[in-house]
XYZ file of C-alpha atoms in Angstrom:
528
model
C 107.921 138.205 -2.135
C 110.264 138.772 -4.562
C 113.216 140.799 -2.980
C 113.689 143.915 -5.112
C 117.601 143.424 -6.421
C 119.423 146.819 -5.569
C 121.291 149.227 -7.986
C 123.918 148.830 -7.264
C 124.062 145.140 -5.901
C 127.518 143.880 -8.107
C 126.414 141.831 -11.708
C 128.811 140.329 -13.404
C 128.524 141.635 -17.831
C 131.089 139.820 -20.069
C 131.805 142.864 -22.579
C 133.374 140.331 -25.997
C 135.560 142.051 -29.518
C 138.249 141.857 -30.951
C 138.960 145.605 -31.209
C 140.442 146.798 -28.086
C 139.131 150.344 -28.992
C 136.086 149.201 -28.504
C 136.717 147.175 -25.624
C 138.294 149.802 -23.376
C 135.480 152.388 -24.293
C 132.912 149.722 -22.651
C 135.057 149.440 -20.244
C 135.311 152.941 -19.277
C 131.907 153.495 -19.765
C 130.449 150.583 -16.968
C 133.270 150.623 -14.272
C 132.407 153.066 -11.941
C 128.521 151.475 -12.489
C 129.131 148.560 -9.964
C 129.717 145.977 -12.272
C 131.844 143.197 -12.095
C 133.767 143.311 -15.896
C 134.708 140.366 -17.607
C 136.541 141.053 -21.231
C 137.516 138.833 -24.107
C 138.523 139.116 -27.242
C 137.167 135.940 -29.131
C 134.513 133.984 -29.238
C 136.260 131.575 -27.519
C 137.381 132.857 -24.689
C 133.915 134.833 -24.213
C 132.108 130.896 -23.832
C 135.180 129.667 -21.668
C 134.629 132.929 -19.271
C 130.407 132.825 -19.441
C 130.437 129.439 -18.255
C 132.852 129.952 -15.258
C 130.916 133.027 -14.226
C 127.790 132.938 -15.745
C 127.363 136.931 -15.902
C 123.904 138.217 -15.807
C 124.628 140.145 -19.359
C 127.402 139.565 -21.916
C 128.004 142.155 -24.305
C 129.143 140.644 -28.014
C 130.167 141.687 -30.989
C 128.498 140.058 -33.486
C 132.032 140.675 -36.752
C 134.499 138.465 -35.065
C 137.251 136.250 -36.601
C 136.767 132.539 -37.030
C 133.536 132.862 -33.672
C 131.325 135.649 -34.974
C 129.384 136.577 -32.308
C 126.010 135.004 -34.014
C 127.948 131.898 -32.966
C 128.800 132.545 -29.970
C 125.117 133.660 -28.870
C 124.187 129.966 -30.533
C 126.972 128.094 -28.180
C 125.808 129.658 -24.989
C 121.279 129.392 -25.656
C 122.163 125.795 -26.264
C 124.176 125.584 -22.612
C 122.347 124.817 -20.348
C 124.645 126.906 -17.535
C 125.066 130.232 -20.121
C 121.414 129.935 -21.603
C 119.724 132.182 -19.475
C 122.371 135.883 -20.146
C 121.621 137.855 -21.494
C 122.485 138.240 -24.576
C 122.798 141.694 -26.044
C 124.689 142.625 -29.648
C 127.228 144.861 -30.142
C 127.164 145.723 -34.434
C 127.853 148.945 -37.183
C 125.123 146.457 -39.241
C 121.984 148.733 -38.424
C 119.932 146.686 -41.714
C 116.705 144.652 -40.416
C 117.847 140.866 -41.471
C 121.198 141.561 -39.401
C 118.348 142.267 -35.760
C 115.972 139.896 -36.233
C 118.708 136.909 -36.957
C 120.147 138.155 -33.267
C 116.659 137.803 -31.163
C 116.374 134.084 -33.576
C 119.171 132.767 -32.222
C 117.828 134.047 -27.858
C 119.563 137.812 -28.411
C 117.662 140.310 -25.772
C 118.690 143.536 -26.998
C 121.125 145.486 -30.065
C 122.611 148.343 -29.537
C 124.132 149.882 -32.930
C 127.675 151.498 -32.967
C 129.581 154.450 -32.030
C 127.514 153.992 -28.792
C 126.416 155.706 -26.744
C 127.751 155.825 -23.539
C 123.991 156.523 -21.927
C 122.065 153.904 -23.688
C 124.988 151.001 -23.046
C 124.704 152.224 -19.463
C 121.203 151.825 -19.242
C 120.724 148.894 -21.477
C 123.500 146.965 -18.940
C 120.883 147.925 -15.963
C 117.675 146.784 -17.255
C 118.932 143.661 -18.543
C 121.083 142.976 -15.235
C 117.913 143.299 -13.336
C 116.273 141.349 -15.639
C 117.975 138.192 -15.394
C 119.090 138.963 -11.379
C 115.407 139.233 -10.531
C 114.775 135.685 -12.938
C 117.879 134.435 -12.172
C 116.433 134.503 -7.936
C 112.913 133.971 -9.729
C 114.367 130.452 -10.052
C 116.329 130.014 -7.258
C 113.176 130.559 -4.948
C 111.028 127.989 -7.111
C 114.061 125.329 -7.176
C 113.746 125.717 -2.874
C 110.030 125.819 -3.353
C 109.713 122.565 -5.442
C 112.462 121.842 -2.900
C 110.506 121.820 -0.192
C 107.592 119.991 -1.339
C 108.940 117.640 -2.258
C 110.530 116.863 0.722
C 107.025 118.138 2.710
C 105.186 114.741 0.048
C 108.184 112.743 0.744
C 108.119 112.518 4.153
C 104.051 112.068 4.385
C 103.175 108.196 5.178
C 100.022 108.772 2.526
C 100.094 108.086 -0.662
C 99.170 110.950 -3.082
C 98.324 110.840 -7.034
C 98.813 113.754 -8.606
C 96.129 112.853 -11.525
C 95.203 114.552 -14.985
C 91.519 114.622 -16.531
C 91.482 111.143 -17.117
C 92.725 109.771 -14.581
C 96.396 109.734 -15.532
C 99.506 109.475 -12.650
C 101.410 112.164 -13.758
C 103.001 112.349 -9.831
C 103.645 109.620 -7.382
C 104.517 110.157 -4.050
C 107.270 107.748 -1.326
C 104.315 106.818 0.072
C 102.094 105.449 -2.580
C 104.722 103.814 -4.111
C 105.283 102.087 -1.207
C 101.499 101.057 -0.446
C 100.453 99.382 -4.018
C 104.325 97.904 -3.984
C 105.875 99.230 -7.679
C 108.421 102.274 -7.581
C 107.200 105.475 -8.736
C 108.493 106.604 -12.187
C 106.496 102.974 -13.027
C 103.458 104.489 -10.923
C 103.546 107.699 -13.370
C 101.683 107.290 -16.898
C 99.514 104.832 -16.267
C 95.595 104.736 -15.236
C 94.618 105.132 -11.760
C 91.092 103.651 -12.430
C 92.510 100.579 -14.282
C 95.847 100.258 -12.320
C 93.553 100.629 -8.995
C 89.495 99.802 -10.119
C 90.041 96.815 -12.562
C 87.110 95.178 -10.700
C 84.946 97.993 -9.825
C 81.994 97.833 -12.718
C 81.953 100.536 -15.177
C 79.908 103.724 -14.655
C 81.801 107.656 -14.251
C 80.026 107.132 -10.771
C 81.013 103.623 -9.710
C 84.512 104.797 -9.852
C 85.840 106.325 -7.184
C 87.674 110.044 -7.519
C 86.365 109.981 -11.020
C 83.430 111.903 -10.947
C 86.923 114.720 -8.865
C 88.879 114.483 -12.649
C 86.097 114.993 -14.258
C 83.300 116.403 -12.428
C 85.894 118.724 -10.025
C 83.975 116.945 -6.970
C 85.623 116.588 -4.386
C 85.499 112.786 -2.474
C 85.733 110.389 0.671
C 85.800 107.927 1.266
C 86.067 104.537 3.239
C 87.357 101.053 3.766
C 87.139 100.565 -0.790
C 89.463 97.999 -2.033
C 92.242 99.565 -4.294
C 94.034 96.548 -6.694
C 97.975 96.370 -6.794
C 100.085 95.917 -10.046
C 101.225 92.277 -9.117
C 96.659 91.340 -8.761
C 96.798 91.723 -4.367
C 94.688 94.371 -2.904
C 93.915 96.001 0.249
C 91.161 98.184 1.382
C 91.339 101.787 1.869
C 90.500 105.265 2.360
C 91.010 107.786 0.278
C 90.528 111.500 0.128
C 90.278 113.461 -3.517
C 90.556 116.899 -4.555
C 89.850 119.152 -7.596
C 92.981 119.942 -9.619
C 92.086 123.832 -11.036
C 94.413 126.363 -12.833
C 92.040 128.809 -12.032
C 88.398 128.213 -13.056
C 89.716 124.978 -15.730
C 90.044 121.304 -13.612
C 93.126 119.958 -14.957
C 92.886 116.993 -12.605
C 92.547 115.430 -8.708
C 94.523 114.984 -5.749
C 94.232 111.826 -4.637
C 95.430 110.595 -0.611
C 94.781 107.748 0.040
C 96.294 105.380 2.808
C 95.836 101.135 3.685
C 93.709 100.423 6.604
C 94.424 96.700 6.836
C 95.863 96.883 10.398
C 93.531 99.738 11.493
C 90.128 97.591 10.624
C 91.800 94.539 12.101
C 92.006 96.608 15.131
C 88.375 97.931 14.903
C 87.062 94.758 14.873
C 89.729 92.999 17.644
C 87.834 96.134 19.854
C 84.732 94.773 18.195
C 85.198 90.854 19.477
C 86.526 92.217 22.601
C 83.311 94.584 23.671
C 81.062 91.539 22.905
C 82.964 89.421 25.258
C 82.681 92.146 28.024
C 79.209 92.574 27.053
C 78.622 88.638 27.664
C 79.917 88.933 31.304
C 78.754 91.543 31.288
C 75.414 89.755 30.884
C 76.522 86.212 32.893
C 77.602 88.147 35.353
C 74.180 89.811 35.504
C 72.608 86.402 35.577
C 74.923 85.251 38.229
C 73.817 88.557 40.026
C 70.019 87.275 39.556
C 70.903 84.233 40.780
C 72.217 84.905 44.416
C 69.250 87.310 44.588
C 66.656 84.411 43.541
C 68.552 81.644 46.057
C 68.497 84.736 49.297
C 64.262 85.173 48.475
C 64.508 80.690 47.862
C 62.532 79.883 51.526
C 59.808 82.693 50.759
C 58.988 82.203 47.316
C 58.529 78.487 48.707
C 56.307 79.540 52.025
C 54.622 81.894 48.363
C 53.965 78.966 45.907
C 53.014 76.455 48.771
C 49.737 78.837 50.648
C 48.206 77.984 46.765
C 49.428 74.408 46.616
C 47.977 74.336 50.575
C 45.049 76.218 49.902
C 44.306 73.075 46.437
C 44.923 70.436 48.664
C 42.200 71.829 50.854
C 39.491 72.410 47.994
C 40.719 68.765 47.003
C 39.724 67.361 49.416
C 36.197 69.710 49.863
C 35.388 68.339 46.743
C 35.302 64.694 47.140
C 33.535 65.140 51.009
C 30.755 66.509 48.463
C 31.090 63.963 45.643
C 30.465 60.766 47.724
C 27.479 62.540 49.292
C 23.699 61.659 47.799
C 22.612 65.084 48.132
C 25.312 67.036 45.210
C 25.960 70.950 45.811
C 26.361 71.545 42.120
C 26.539 75.268 43.370
C 28.707 74.141 46.023
C 30.926 72.325 44.438
C 31.420 74.271 40.848
C 32.803 77.135 44.063
C 34.712 75.100 44.933
C 36.230 73.602 42.074
C 36.498 77.986 41.013
C 38.272 78.093 44.500
C 41.237 75.031 43.222
C 41.209 77.090 39.454
C 42.019 80.496 40.964
C 44.948 78.694 43.589
C 46.271 77.311 40.873
C 46.642 80.338 38.975
C 48.572 82.436 41.738
C 50.392 79.736 42.054
C 51.290 79.532 37.905
C 51.419 83.445 38.274
C 53.871 82.970 41.097
C 56.397 80.500 39.314
C 55.792 82.313 36.111
C 57.386 85.180 37.639
C 60.839 83.364 39.182
C 61.188 81.781 35.605
C 60.547 84.857 34.428
C 63.290 86.604 36.671
C 65.462 83.932 36.674
C 66.050 83.439 33.173
C 69.265 85.159 30.867
C 68.065 86.858 28.317
C 69.266 87.940 24.428
C 69.858 91.213 25.668
C 67.890 93.339 23.777
C 65.407 96.437 24.642
C 61.876 96.457 24.136
C 58.998 99.693 25.172
C 58.328 99.433 28.540
C 55.230 100.622 30.445
C 56.726 101.787 33.891
C 53.772 101.864 35.488
C 53.575 97.827 35.037
C 57.466 97.379 35.125
C 57.758 98.683 39.358
C 54.270 96.842 39.949
C 56.046 93.483 39.056
C 58.224 94.293 40.907
C 56.805 95.329 44.047
C 55.204 91.866 43.619
C 58.607 90.385 43.509
C 59.344 92.277 46.993
C 56.116 90.922 48.737
C 58.026 88.222 50.882
C 61.224 91.735 51.730
C 58.612 93.172 52.717
C 57.354 90.665 55.142
C 60.241 89.843 56.438
C 60.799 93.212 56.724
C 57.394 94.117 57.996
C 57.661 96.708 55.685
C 55.413 98.468 52.957
C 56.178 99.769 50.181
C 53.985 102.497 48.313
C 54.384 103.564 44.211
C 54.041 106.127 43.099
C 53.760 107.213 39.437
C 53.003 110.660 37.931
C 50.149 111.050 35.064
C 52.676 112.475 32.118
C 55.819 109.898 32.395
C 55.823 108.030 28.936
C 56.759 104.526 27.338
C 60.462 104.071 27.975
C 63.249 102.257 26.123
C 64.917 99.093 28.448
C 65.935 96.348 28.911
C 63.178 94.588 30.671
C 64.956 92.161 32.687
C 68.015 94.178 33.532
C 65.890 97.341 34.885
C 63.392 94.961 36.738
C 66.691 93.315 38.615
C 67.770 97.378 39.411
C 64.539 98.456 40.341
C 64.182 94.872 42.807
C 67.573 94.906 43.921
C 67.319 98.671 45.177
C 63.580 97.685 46.975
C 65.324 94.817 48.497
C 67.975 97.059 50.286
C 65.434 100.140 51.144
C 63.641 97.404 52.964
C 66.551 95.790 54.724
C 67.659 99.320 56.265
C 64.070 100.565 56.991
C 63.735 97.018 58.887
C 66.942 97.490 60.567
C 65.823 100.818 61.854
C 63.300 99.483 63.163
C 60.799 101.738 61.989
C 57.751 100.656 60.067
C 57.756 103.803 56.822
C 56.920 101.732 54.254
C 59.697 101.998 51.011
C 58.059 104.482 48.158
C 58.876 103.781 44.944
C 57.886 106.713 42.206
C 58.585 107.754 38.872
C 58.358 111.493 37.459
C 59.720 113.193 33.812
C 63.150 114.798 34.358
C 63.434 116.513 30.919
C 61.601 116.076 28.395
C 63.261 112.961 27.277
C 64.211 111.183 30.804
C 62.158 109.558 33.078
C 63.670 109.599 36.700
C 62.554 106.298 39.381
C 63.419 106.815 43.324
C 63.580 104.684 46.174
C 63.354 106.201 49.246
C 63.353 104.188 52.563
C 64.112 105.481 56.801
C 66.613 103.793 57.433
C 69.589 104.468 58.958
C 70.685 106.834 56.329
C 74.346 105.820 54.325
C 77.866 105.812 55.812
C 79.913 108.664 55.107
C 82.439 107.346 52.990
C 79.826 106.131 50.291
C 80.196 108.764 47.378
C 83.667 107.000 46.785
C 83.065 103.983 47.756
C 79.143 102.730 47.440
C 79.210 101.459 44.176
C 82.986 100.218 43.175
C 82.820 96.039 43.142
C 83.414 94.155 46.085
C 81.673 97.504 48.561
C 79.256 96.044 50.885
C 77.625 97.658 53.568
C 76.536 93.699 54.673
C 78.043 92.629 57.392
C 77.824 88.946 54.327
C 77.183 91.115 50.984
C 79.396 90.382 48.366
C 79.522 94.010 47.626
C 78.234 93.303 43.649
C 74.599 94.158 43.982
C 74.960 97.680 43.298
C 77.887 98.090 41.230
C 76.046 95.335 38.710
C 72.986 98.219 39.105
C 75.349 101.286 37.259
C 76.541 98.514 34.889
C 72.843 97.429 34.183
C 72.129 100.850 34.064
C 74.257 102.758 32.150
C 74.323 100.113 29.753
C 70.676 101.389 29.024
C 71.772 105.081 28.232
C 70.677 106.034 31.904
C 72.400 106.852 35.562
C 72.297 106.374 38.805
C 72.745 107.545 41.788
C 72.016 108.108 45.819
C 70.565 111.501 47.934
C 70.532 112.213 51.402
C 67.466 113.359 52.598
C 67.306 116.084 55.221
C 64.370 113.454 57.618
C 66.883 110.806 57.318
C 67.155 107.600 55.629
C 68.502 107.480 51.465
C 67.620 107.864 48.372
C 68.494 105.643 45.250
C 67.604 107.051 42.004
C 68.107 105.689 38.109
C 67.043 107.539 35.240
C 65.961 105.746 31.506
C 65.692 107.696 27.929
C 61.668 108.063 27.318
C 61.087 106.005 24.362
C 61.695 107.539 20.455
C 64.228 109.671 22.589
C 67.318 110.705 20.254
C 70.610 111.592 20.770
C 71.700 110.178 24.507
C 68.803 111.981 26.694
C 69.832 110.772 30.471
C 73.890 111.516 29.901
C 75.681 110.011 32.737
C 76.527 112.787 35.318
C 78.707 112.704 39.218
C 76.763 111.214 41.553
C 75.126 114.019 43.761
C 74.695 114.805 47.222
C 71.784 116.803 48.442
C 70.909 117.843 51.790
C 72.827 117.340 55.106
C-alpha cells in the first residue's frame, strides 16, 4: 500500500527565470513552505541543476535569452533522469497557443505573471505531492520487479510466459538451462514450434495450446519436449491462463526435465521385481522344506493304494485262472484297482500342485474348497501327532481374491504348527480351523490349537526371520507367512485364548472389493 506523502516532507523545487526580481518573489513565496529551493537564471544552469538534483517541480520562465522555456522543457523531457519532473511554465503570455505548445512539450501546468502567492503555493504543493507519489510508486514497482526476478531466477523449474499465440515473452534462467539455449534467444520464439514440432497438428494435441487459446489449465507428465539443438527430454508441465481482468492474454508454463526421475522410478520398479522374485524363490524353498518334512508320510500315503492295487491285481489273476470265471467279482476287483489308482493319482496331484513354483497371480478362490484341500495335505501330520482337524466356514463367507498356492502354504504352515503344539501338550483336542467375515469386505481365517501356548516375548519376535520356538526350526515359516499374506493385501497375527493354547489368524480381501479392505494392523493380544 502506498504511504501518504507528508505535506511538510522536503521536496526540491527549481526556480528558473532570467529576471532577478521574479526569482526573489518566487523564493520569498516558497521559502518557509518546507521545500528545498534551487535557483537558476538561464536555461543551461537550469538543465545542469535539474540533472544533478532531480527536483519534483520546476517553475520555468518561458521568455529567456539563448534557451527559452520551451527548449529547456523539451531537453528536460528527453533526459531520462529529469523526464518525470513536473514543469510549470511561468509567462505573461496568456494566449491559448502558448499554453497548448507548453503542454505539448510535456509541461504539467501554467502560471500567469504577475504571480499570485496563494496560486503558486497551491500549484507547487499539488505537483510536488503528485511527483513524489509517482516516484515512490515507481520505486516500489522496481523493487517488486527485482524481487520477482530474484524469485524466478532462483526457481529450479523452467518458467515461460506465453502470449495467446504461444510466443515466448518471458523465460527464466532455469528454462534456458533445461532447453540449453540462452534466455534472450528464446524470447520471441513460438513455444509450439520450438518444443512440440513432432506433435501432430490439431489444437487438442498440442500441450499448452488449450491454455493459451481457451484458458484451460493443464497438467501433464512424461510428455516429450524438443530442444533447439534437436535433442528432446521427458517433461512434466503445468500451464495456467494469463488473464488481464476477464481477457485471456496467454499462459504461464512451469516445466521440468524428469529424465533422472524416470530413471529412478525404473530402477525402483526393477528393484521391486527383484524383491518379488526373491520372495517367490524363498516361498518355493519354504514349500520344499515343508514337503521334505512330510515326505515320509506322503510315501506311506502313496504306498497304501499301490499295495492295494498290487493285491487286487493278484486276486484278479487268480480269478482269471479258474475255469469258472466270476465276471461280477472280477468287475468289482477291477473297479477297486481303478479306485486305488485314482487315490494314488490324487495324492500325487496334490503334491505336485503344492510343490510347483507358480507365476504368481491372484485368483478368485472358494474358501471352503481352499481349507478342505489344505486339510487333506495335513492328514499325515494328523496321524503323526494323533490329532484331528475340524474345519468350519460361516455361511456368509464369499469368495476371496488371492494367490491359491501362497495362501495354502500359509494355512498349511499354521495347521501343522497347531498339530505339533497340541500333540506336544498331550492334548487330544482337534485343531479348529474356521473362516468368517470381518467387516464388509474381508475374510478372517483362524487356526486354534490347545497346545502349550506362546512365549511372553512372542509379540516382538514371533514373526521375525530366523526366530523359532522349535529346537530344529529354521525360523522362516511364520516370517514367510507374513510376507505372503501381506502380498495378498491381508494381515496376519495371533491371540492368546483365555482357556489356553494359541489362535493364529490371517485375513484376505473379498473378491471385487475396492481399496485395502484388510488394513495391516499391529499384532494384538487378547486374553491372558
